[in-house]
GROMACS .gro file of C-alpha atoms in nm:
model
  375
    1MET     CA    1  -3.559  -0.623  -0.204
    2LEU     CA    2  -3.447  -0.979  -0.127
    3THR     CA    3  -3.525  -1.245  -0.383
    4ALA     CA    4  -3.540  -1.621  -0.356
    5ASN     CA    5  -3.195  -1.661  -0.504
    6ALA     CA    6  -3.032  -1.390  -0.289
    7PRO     CA    7  -2.865  -1.642  -0.054
    8LEU     CA    8  -2.734  -1.832  -0.356
    9ARG     CA    9  -2.587  -1.513  -0.503
   10GLN     CA   10  -2.429  -1.425  -0.171
   11PHE     CA   11  -2.276  -1.772  -0.148
   12ALA     CA   12  -2.147  -1.741  -0.505
   13TRP     CA   13  -1.983  -1.407  -0.418
   14TRP     CA   14  -1.811  -1.551  -0.112
   15LEU     CA   15  -1.698  -1.852  -0.316
   16ALA     CA   16  -1.556  -1.629  -0.591
   17ALA     CA   17  -1.388  -1.403  -0.334
   18ALA     CA   18  -1.231  -1.703  -0.160
   19ALA     CA   19  -1.104  -1.838  -0.494
   20VAL     CA   20  -0.948  -1.502  -0.583
   21LEU     CA   21  -0.781  -1.474  -0.242
   22LEU     CA   22  -0.652  -1.829  -0.263
   23VAL     CA   23  -0.501  -1.774  -0.608
   24GLY     CA   24  -0.350  -1.442  -0.499
   25PHE     CA   25  -0.201  -1.592  -0.185
   26GLY     CA   26  -0.061  -1.883  -0.385
   27LEU     CA   27   0.116  -1.650  -0.625
   28ARG     CA   28   0.258  -1.447  -0.338
   29VAL     CA   29   0.385  -1.738  -0.132
   30ALA     CA   30   0.499  -1.956  -0.424
   31TYR     CA   31   0.868  -1.860  -0.418
   32ASP     CA   32   0.884  -1.717  -0.068
   33GLY     CA   33   1.144  -1.969   0.049
   34ARG     CA   34   1.381  -1.938  -0.246
   35ASP     CA   35   1.731  -1.791  -0.221
   36TYR     CA   36   1.686  -1.500  -0.461
   37GLY     CA   37   1.760  -1.152  -0.331
   38GLN     CA   38   1.698  -0.781  -0.363
   39PRO     CA   39   1.967  -0.519  -0.288
   40ASP     CA   40   1.767  -0.347  -0.012
   41GLU     CA   41   1.674  -0.659   0.185
   42PRO     CA   42   1.982  -0.643   0.412
   43ILE     CA   43   1.849  -0.315   0.554
   44THR     CA   44   1.556  -0.484   0.726
   45VAL     CA   45   1.753  -0.795   0.820
   46GLU     CA   46   2.032  -0.603   0.989
   47VAL     CA   47   1.829  -0.324   1.151
   48VAL     CA   48   1.580  -0.571   1.299
   49ARG     CA   49   1.867  -0.798   1.407
   50HIS     CA   50   2.020  -0.501   1.591
   51MET     CA   51   1.686  -0.427   1.758
   52ARG     CA   52   1.645  -0.789   1.866
   53LEU     CA   53   1.996  -0.847   1.998
   54SER     CA   54   2.083  -0.512   2.151
   55GLY     CA   55   1.754  -0.410   2.309
   56ASP     CA   56   1.795  -0.072   2.136
   57TRP     CA   57   1.475  -0.012   1.939
   58ASP     CA   58   1.613   0.287   1.747
   59THR     CA   59   1.565   0.220   1.372
   60ASN     CA   60   1.855   0.439   1.258
   61TRP     CA   61   2.040   0.246   0.986
   62ALA     CA   62   2.374   0.376   1.116
   63LYS     CA   63   2.346   0.148   1.420
   64ALA     CA   64   2.309  -0.173   1.221
   65ASP     CA   65   2.581  -0.393   1.073
   66LEU     CA   66   2.527  -0.274   0.716
   67GLY     CA   67   2.762  -0.214   0.426
   68PRO     CA   68   2.894   0.139   0.366
   69GLU     CA   69   2.625   0.212   0.106
   70PHE     CA   70   2.357   0.188   0.377
   71ARG     CA   71   2.535   0.259   0.704
   72TYR     CA   72   2.456   0.625   0.758
   73ASP     CA   73   2.199   0.827   0.956
   74GLN     CA   74   1.870   0.725   0.795
   75TYR     CA   75   1.521   0.662   0.937
   76SER     CA   76   1.350   0.560   0.613
   77PHE     CA   77   1.132   0.246   0.650
   78SER     CA   78   1.112   0.308   1.027
   79SER     CA   79   0.747   0.212   1.087
   80TYR     CA   80   0.785  -0.092   0.859
   81LEU     CA   81   1.092  -0.200   1.056
   82TYR     CA   82   0.888  -0.183   1.377
   83GLY     CA   83   0.612  -0.383   1.209
   84THR     CA   84   0.862  -0.649   1.103
   85PHE     CA   85   1.021  -0.654   1.448
   86PHE     CA   86   0.689  -0.708   1.625
   87PHE     CA   87   0.578  -0.965   1.367
   88TYR     CA   88   0.895  -1.162   1.447
   89ARG     CA   89   0.819  -1.138   1.819
   90PHE     CA   90   0.465  -1.267   1.751
   91VAL     CA   91   0.599  -1.561   1.550
   92LYS     CA   92   0.839  -1.634   1.835
   93LEU     CA   93   0.537  -1.705   2.058
   94LEU     CA   94   0.412  -1.976   1.821
   95PRO     CA   95   0.521  -2.336   1.873
   96TRP     CA   96   0.738  -2.522   1.621
   97THR     CA   97   0.875  -2.205   1.459
   98ALA     CA   98   1.228  -2.212   1.603
   99SER     CA   99   1.384  -2.363   1.290
  100TRP     CA  100   1.204  -2.118   1.062
  101ARG     CA  101   1.305  -1.823   1.277
  102GLY     CA  102   1.664  -1.937   1.306
  103HIS     CA  103   1.724  -1.987   0.936
  104LYS     CA  104   1.925  -1.696   0.795
  105ALA     CA  105   1.864  -1.484   1.107
  106GLY     CA  106   1.486  -1.471   1.058
  107PHE     CA  107   1.506  -1.368   0.693
  108PHE     CA  108   1.218  -1.591   0.578
  109VAL     CA  109   0.998  -1.478   0.866
  110TYR     CA  110   1.047  -1.121   0.749
  111ARG     CA  111   0.970  -1.221   0.392
  112PHE     CA  112   0.650  -1.398   0.498
  113PHE     CA  113   0.542  -1.075   0.666
  114SER     CA  114   0.534  -0.925   0.315
  115VAL     CA  115   0.335  -1.224   0.187
  116ALA     CA  116   0.075  -1.186   0.463
  117LEU     CA  117   0.038  -0.812   0.414
  118ALA     CA  118   0.017  -0.836   0.034
  119SER     CA  119  -0.253  -1.103   0.066
  120PHE     CA  120  -0.455  -0.897   0.315
  121ALA     CA  121  -0.438  -0.601   0.076
  122MET     CA  122  -0.642  -0.801  -0.176
  123TRP     CA  123  -0.928  -0.832   0.074
  124GLN     CA  124  -0.910  -0.463   0.159
  125ALA     CA  125  -0.932  -0.366  -0.207
  126MET     CA  126  -1.223  -0.602  -0.271
  127ARG     CA  127  -1.424  -0.441   0.010
  128ILE     CA  128  -1.354  -0.089  -0.117
  129ALA     CA  129  -1.447  -0.189  -0.473
  130GLU     CA  130  -1.767  -0.350  -0.350
  131ARG     CA  131  -1.851  -0.027  -0.169
  132ILE     CA  132  -1.819   0.192  -0.479
  133GLY     CA  133  -1.970  -0.054  -0.723
  134ARG     CA  134  -2.132  -0.390  -0.697
  135ARG     CA  135  -2.002  -0.723  -0.574
  136MET     CA  136  -1.881  -0.807  -0.921
  137ALA     CA  137  -1.652  -0.503  -0.901
  138GLY     CA  138  -1.513  -0.636  -0.573
  139VAL     CA  139  -1.431  -0.974  -0.724
  140GLY     CA  140  -1.292  -0.805  -1.036
  141ALA     CA  141  -1.065  -0.578  -0.835
  142GLY     CA  142  -0.946  -0.874  -0.630
  143ALA     CA  143  -0.871  -1.074  -0.945
  144LEU     CA  144  -0.673  -0.790  -1.102
  145ILE     CA  145  -0.474  -0.735  -0.784
  146ALA     CA  146  -0.417  -1.108  -0.737
  147VAL     CA  147  -0.225  -1.130  -1.067
  148SER     CA  148  -0.071  -0.782  -1.074
  149LEU     CA  149   0.298  -0.828  -1.152
  150LEU     CA  150   0.414  -0.544  -0.928
  151LEU     CA  151   0.199  -0.644  -0.630
  152VAL     CA  152   0.300  -1.010  -0.655
  153GLN     CA  153   0.663  -0.899  -0.678
  154ASP     CA  154   0.628  -0.685  -0.364
  155ALA     CA  155   0.524  -0.993  -0.164
  156HIS     CA  156   0.851  -1.166  -0.248
  157TYR     CA  157   1.087  -0.910  -0.095
  158VAL     CA  158   1.181  -0.797   0.255
  159ARG     CA  159   1.084  -0.441   0.171
  160PRO     CA  160   0.807  -0.205   0.291
  161GLU     CA  161   0.583  -0.190  -0.018
  162ALA     CA  162   0.324  -0.444   0.101
  163PHE     CA  163   0.320  -0.262   0.437
  164THR     CA  164   0.255   0.079   0.279
  165THR     CA  165  -0.009  -0.072   0.049
  166VAL     CA  166  -0.210  -0.208   0.343
  167LEU     CA  167  -0.188   0.122   0.533
  168THR     CA  168  -0.284   0.325   0.225
  169LEU     CA  169  -0.590   0.109   0.159
  170ALA     CA  170  -0.685   0.135   0.526
  171ALA     CA  171  -0.652   0.515   0.520
  172VAL     CA  172  -0.863   0.535   0.202
  173GLY     CA  173  -1.124   0.301   0.351
  174LEU     CA  174  -1.148   0.509   0.669
  175SER     CA  175  -1.172   0.827   0.461
  176CYS     CA  176  -1.470   0.706   0.257
  177PRO     CA  177  -1.752   0.944   0.353
  178ARG     CA  178  -2.067   0.833   0.530
  179SER     CA  179  -2.389   1.019   0.604
  180ASN     CA  180  -2.233   1.143   0.927
  181VAL     CA  181  -1.867   1.212   0.999
  182ARG     CA  182  -1.713   0.929   1.199
  183ILE     CA  183  -1.463   1.104   1.421
  184GLY     CA  184  -1.274   0.787   1.505
  185ALA     CA  185  -1.242   0.690   1.137
  186VAL     CA  186  -1.117   1.033   1.030
  187LEU     CA  187  -0.863   1.053   1.312
  188GLY     CA  188  -0.764   0.694   1.244
  189ALA     CA  189  -0.694   0.780   0.880
  190ALA     CA  190  -0.481   1.077   0.988
  191THR     CA  191  -0.284   0.858   1.230
  192LEU     CA  192  -0.223   0.595   0.961
  193ILE     CA  193  -0.090   0.861   0.727
  194GLY     CA  194   0.155   0.965   0.998
  195VAL     CA  195   0.269   0.603   1.024
  196LEU     CA  196   0.307   0.598   0.643
  197VAL     CA  197   0.521   0.913   0.648
  198ALA     CA  198   0.736   0.746   0.915
  199CYS     CA  199   0.804   0.477   0.656
  200LYS     CA  200   0.849   0.694   0.345
  201VAL     CA  201   0.847   1.074   0.340
  202SER     CA  202   0.685   1.069  -0.004
  203MET     CA  203   0.364   0.962   0.174
  204LEU     CA  204   0.318   1.328   0.263
  205LEU     CA  205   0.133   1.338  -0.070
  206LEU     CA  206  -0.154   1.161   0.111
  207VAL     CA  207  -0.199   1.402   0.403
  208TRP     CA  208  -0.520   1.541   0.251
  209LEU     CA  209  -0.712   1.210   0.254
  210PRO     CA  210  -0.889   1.265   0.592
  211LEU     CA  211  -1.010   1.603   0.469
  212VAL     CA  212  -1.241   1.437   0.214
  213PRO     CA  213  -1.507   1.299   0.453
  214LEU     CA  214  -1.484   1.619   0.657
  215ALA     CA  215  -1.542   1.833   0.346
  216VAL     CA  216  -1.839   1.620   0.239
  217ALA     CA  217  -2.016   1.660   0.576
  218TRP     CA  218  -1.890   2.011   0.656
  219ARG     CA  219  -2.148   2.232   0.826
  220GLY     CA  220  -1.919   2.484   0.992
  221ARG     CA  221  -2.007   2.354   1.335
  222LYS     CA  222  -1.773   2.377   1.633
  223SER     CA  223  -1.721   1.999   1.617
  224ASP     CA  224  -1.615   2.030   1.252
  225TRP     CA  225  -1.353   2.290   1.339
  226LEU     CA  226  -1.225   2.086   1.632
  227LEU     CA  227  -1.190   1.777   1.415
  228LEU     CA  228  -1.009   1.980   1.149
  229ALA     CA  229  -0.767   2.111   1.412
  230ALA     CA  230  -0.710   1.757   1.543
  231LEU     CA  231  -0.606   1.611   1.206
  232PRO     CA  232  -0.247   1.742   1.217
  233LEU     CA  233  -0.217   1.607   1.570
  234GLY     CA  234  -0.324   1.264   1.447
  235ILE     CA  235  -0.063   1.272   1.169
  236VAL     CA  236   0.209   1.383   1.413
  237ALA     CA  237   0.107   1.111   1.660
  238GLY     CA  238   0.124   0.846   1.389
  239PHE     CA  239   0.468   0.967   1.282
  240ALA     CA  240   0.592   0.966   1.641
  241VAL     CA  241   0.471   0.610   1.690
  242GLY     CA  242   0.629   0.494   1.365
  243ALA     CA  243   0.959   0.682   1.397
  244PRO     CA  244   1.025   0.781   1.759
  245GLY     CA  245   1.398   0.789   1.688
  246ALA     CA  246   1.342   1.049   1.418
  247VAL     CA  247   1.148   1.263   1.666
  248ALA     CA  248   1.427   1.229   1.922
  249HIS     CA  249   1.702   1.292   1.666
  250PRO     CA  250   1.566   1.535   1.405
  251ALA     CA  251   1.911   1.619   1.262
  252GLU     CA  252   1.975   1.254   1.177
  253PHE     CA  253   1.626   1.224   1.027
  254LEU     CA  254   1.679   1.529   0.806
  255ASN     CA  255   2.015   1.392   0.698
  256GLY     CA  256   1.838   1.081   0.571
  257VAL     CA  257   1.577   1.287   0.388
  258HIS     CA  258   1.856   1.489   0.225
  259ARG     CA  259   2.031   1.172   0.110
  260LEU     CA  260   1.709   1.044  -0.048
  261ALA     CA  261   1.648   1.379  -0.221
  262GLU     CA  262   1.997   1.362  -0.369
  263GLN     CA  263   1.933   1.007  -0.490
  264TYR     CA  264   1.614   1.101  -0.675
  265ALA     CA  265   1.769   1.416  -0.820
  266GLY     CA  266   2.070   1.231  -0.964
  267LEU     CA  267   2.125   0.946  -1.207
  268GLN     CA  268   2.121   0.579  -1.115
  269GLY     CA  269   2.218   0.318  -1.371
  270PRO     CA  270   1.931   0.154  -1.561
  271HIS     CA  271   1.675   0.343  -1.353
  272SER     CA  272   1.762   0.674  -1.523
  273HIS     CA  273   1.816   0.807  -1.873
  274LEU     CA  274   2.183   0.824  -1.963
  275SER     CA  275   2.135   1.188  -2.057
  276GLY     CA  276   1.935   1.264  -1.742
  277GLY     CA  277   1.588   1.416  -1.743
  278ALA     CA  278   1.244   1.311  -1.623
  279VAL     CA  279   1.150   0.942  -1.630
  280GLY     CA  280   0.782   0.981  -1.714
  281ASP     CA  281   0.828   0.772  -2.027
  282MET     CA  282   0.983   0.491  -1.822
  283LEU     CA  283   0.689   0.500  -1.580
  284ALA     CA  284   0.435   0.498  -1.864
  285GLY     CA  285   0.619   0.219  -2.046
  286TYR     CA  286   0.644  -0.001  -1.738
  287PHE     CA  287   0.280   0.025  -1.637
  288GLY     CA  288   0.159   0.009  -1.995
  289ALA     CA  289   0.343  -0.322  -2.030
  290THR     CA  290   0.263  -0.475  -1.689
  291LEU     CA  291  -0.097  -0.360  -1.645
  292GLY     CA  292  -0.195  -0.357  -2.010
  293LEU     CA  293  -0.375  -0.092  -2.210
  294PRO     CA  294  -0.722  -0.253  -2.162
  295VAL     CA  295  -0.686  -0.223  -1.782
  296ILE     CA  296  -0.565   0.136  -1.809
  297GLY     CA  297  -0.856   0.208  -2.044
  298CYS     CA  298  -1.101   0.065  -1.789
  299PHE     CA  299  -0.940   0.287  -1.523
  300VAL     CA  300  -0.999   0.595  -1.739
  301LEU     CA  301  -1.357   0.482  -1.805
  302GLY     CA  302  -1.420   0.420  -1.435
  303ALA     CA  303  -1.284   0.764  -1.344
  304LEU     CA  304  -1.503   0.929  -1.609
  305LEU     CA  305  -1.812   0.746  -1.484
  306LEU     CA  306  -1.747   0.848  -1.124
  307GLY     CA  307  -1.715   1.209  -1.241
  308ARG     CA  308  -2.024   1.191  -1.461
  309ARG     CA  309  -2.228   1.059  -1.170
  310LYS     CA  310  -2.087   1.334  -0.946
  311ARG     CA  311  -1.935   1.088  -0.704
  312TRP     CA  312  -1.665   1.340  -0.628
  313ALA     CA  313  -1.551   1.199  -0.294
  314GLU     CA  314  -1.486   0.852  -0.436
  315LEU     CA  315  -1.323   0.998  -0.746
  316THR     CA  316  -1.093   1.209  -0.528
  317LEU     CA  317  -0.999   0.927  -0.289
  318LEU     CA  318  -0.933   0.664  -0.555
  319VAL     CA  319  -0.802   0.857  -0.853
  320GLY     CA  320  -0.634   1.148  -0.674
  321PRO     CA  321  -0.350   0.944  -0.515
  322VAL     CA  322  -0.280   0.764  -0.844
  323LEU     CA  323  -0.243   1.091  -1.034
  324LEU     CA  324  -0.042   1.260  -0.759
  325PHE     CA  325   0.217   0.986  -0.726
  326ALA     CA  326   0.237   0.923  -1.100
  327GLY     CA  327   0.282   1.294  -1.163
  328TYR     CA  328   0.544   1.338  -0.892
  329PHE     CA  329   0.761   1.038  -0.974
  330ALA     CA  330   0.730   1.098  -1.349
  331THR     CA  331   0.919   1.424  -1.296
  332ARG     CA  332   1.209   1.262  -1.106
  333SER     CA  333   1.532   1.154  -1.275
  334VAL     CA  334   1.521   0.805  -1.122
  335PHE     CA  335   1.243   0.548  -1.174
  336PHE     CA  336   1.164   0.270  -0.927
  337GLU     CA  337   0.833   0.100  -0.997
  338ARG     CA  338   0.790   0.022  -0.626
  339ASN     CA  339   0.721   0.390  -0.552
  340MET     CA  340   0.380   0.336  -0.713
  341SER     CA  341   0.298   0.004  -0.542
  342HIS     CA  342   0.062   0.144  -0.280
  343VAL     CA  343  -0.159   0.326  -0.535
  344VAL     CA  344  -0.176   0.047  -0.794
  345PRO     CA  345  -0.463  -0.123  -0.602
  346LEU     CA  346  -0.658   0.204  -0.621
  347LEU     CA  347  -0.604   0.212  -0.998
  348LEU     CA  348  -0.723  -0.149  -1.026
  349ILE     CA  349  -1.030  -0.082  -0.810
  350VAL     CA  350  -1.138   0.196  -1.047
  351ALA     CA  351  -1.052  -0.024  -1.347
  352ALA     CA  352  -1.271  -0.305  -1.211
  353PHE     CA  353  -1.554  -0.057  -1.154
  354GLY     CA  354  -1.521   0.070  -1.511
  355ALA     CA  355  -1.510  -0.282  -1.653
  356VAL     CA  356  -1.821  -0.395  -1.464
  357GLU     CA  357  -2.016  -0.082  -1.557
  358ALA     CA  358  -1.922  -0.128  -1.924
  359SER     CA  359  -2.017  -0.496  -1.901
  360SER     CA  360  -2.351  -0.407  -1.744
  361TRP     CA  361  -2.427  -0.176  -2.034
  362LEU     CA  362  -2.325  -0.441  -2.288
  363ALA     CA  363  -2.521  -0.709  -2.106
  364GLY     CA  364  -2.832  -0.492  -2.120
  365ARG     CA  365  -2.794  -0.460  -2.494
  366ARG     CA  366  -2.706  -0.825  -2.555
  367GLY     CA  367  -2.926  -0.983  -2.292
  368ALA     CA  368  -2.636  -1.174  -2.136
  369PRO     CA  369  -2.547  -1.199  -1.765
  370VAL     CA  370  -2.317  -0.925  -1.643
  371ALA     CA  371  -2.069  -1.176  -1.502
  372VAL     CA  372  -2.033  -1.352  -1.836
  373VAL     CA  373  -1.977  -1.028  -2.026
  374THR     CA  374  -1.725  -0.907  -1.764
  375ILE     CA  375  -1.520  -1.228  -1.788
   0.00000   0.00000   0.00000
């Protein structure tokens, strides 16, 4: 039921959301133009340069002017490289961008692509959090994501993490069940997962996401079976769009996958234990330090509340990817925090939900506004 102050509350929510987005964008763009670096950034710079100058849109690293450590048959990052390439072409259409584009062969254009994607991911997460909780959960999730060390860091590099984060949130959003199955949304989620796999093969851990809304509304009808049969086609189509070179040259693609498997099975400097072994303790230590135990505690509480209320679909979509990727990469012998980037927003959405629900309970006992208790 609408109340007299409903418009005021809606305005306050939009104002809070805008403030969160502004702060988050500011943190992400703050050092965008600085001359720091990351070892993998030359991959995107050189592959996209090759695509631009040669007219050959194949994203195989071996064709680019890279150092020997990267110049081999590899299609990793392929869909992200296409995204960066087309973003550059879009910027090229805009007036007064020639100087920006020409500086360091377009490097800062590519970096701003990460800024834009990482900022958009905040809005995506806020909408998902609002859907599972209340508007306060949306603002809370946005605030947590705005200041998340890892997610801010991702915006500052010419790497695919912000890209995979946006696509993961989009796939989760499309997979959220409704009263009736939305065929376009389910197939869209499957296609996005294919595009994700074209960027990183580890995204195969997400192939089950479109099954969630189908399972919730399953009636055994002919249309249900047809949609189920179409899901693999959607994933394959997305992969083909994101990595057509890998489809045309499967041997080269498999060579790249093999090289990555060797990397994660071996030892790599400070990212591994000197004696070898699983890096689960490194993963736990990093996220315990950068997210904080209160946030992790709110995540656990939020997951428990979703389970207690039998909101199984939301629990599966939001908590399942976090546990899968944490479990998988905890068993590897090499730890890179960026392999968890795309599921950190899901963790923070559930944490915001748990925090707001706990605050609502405390507010009821103390007679204070929920927003005040949450802050």
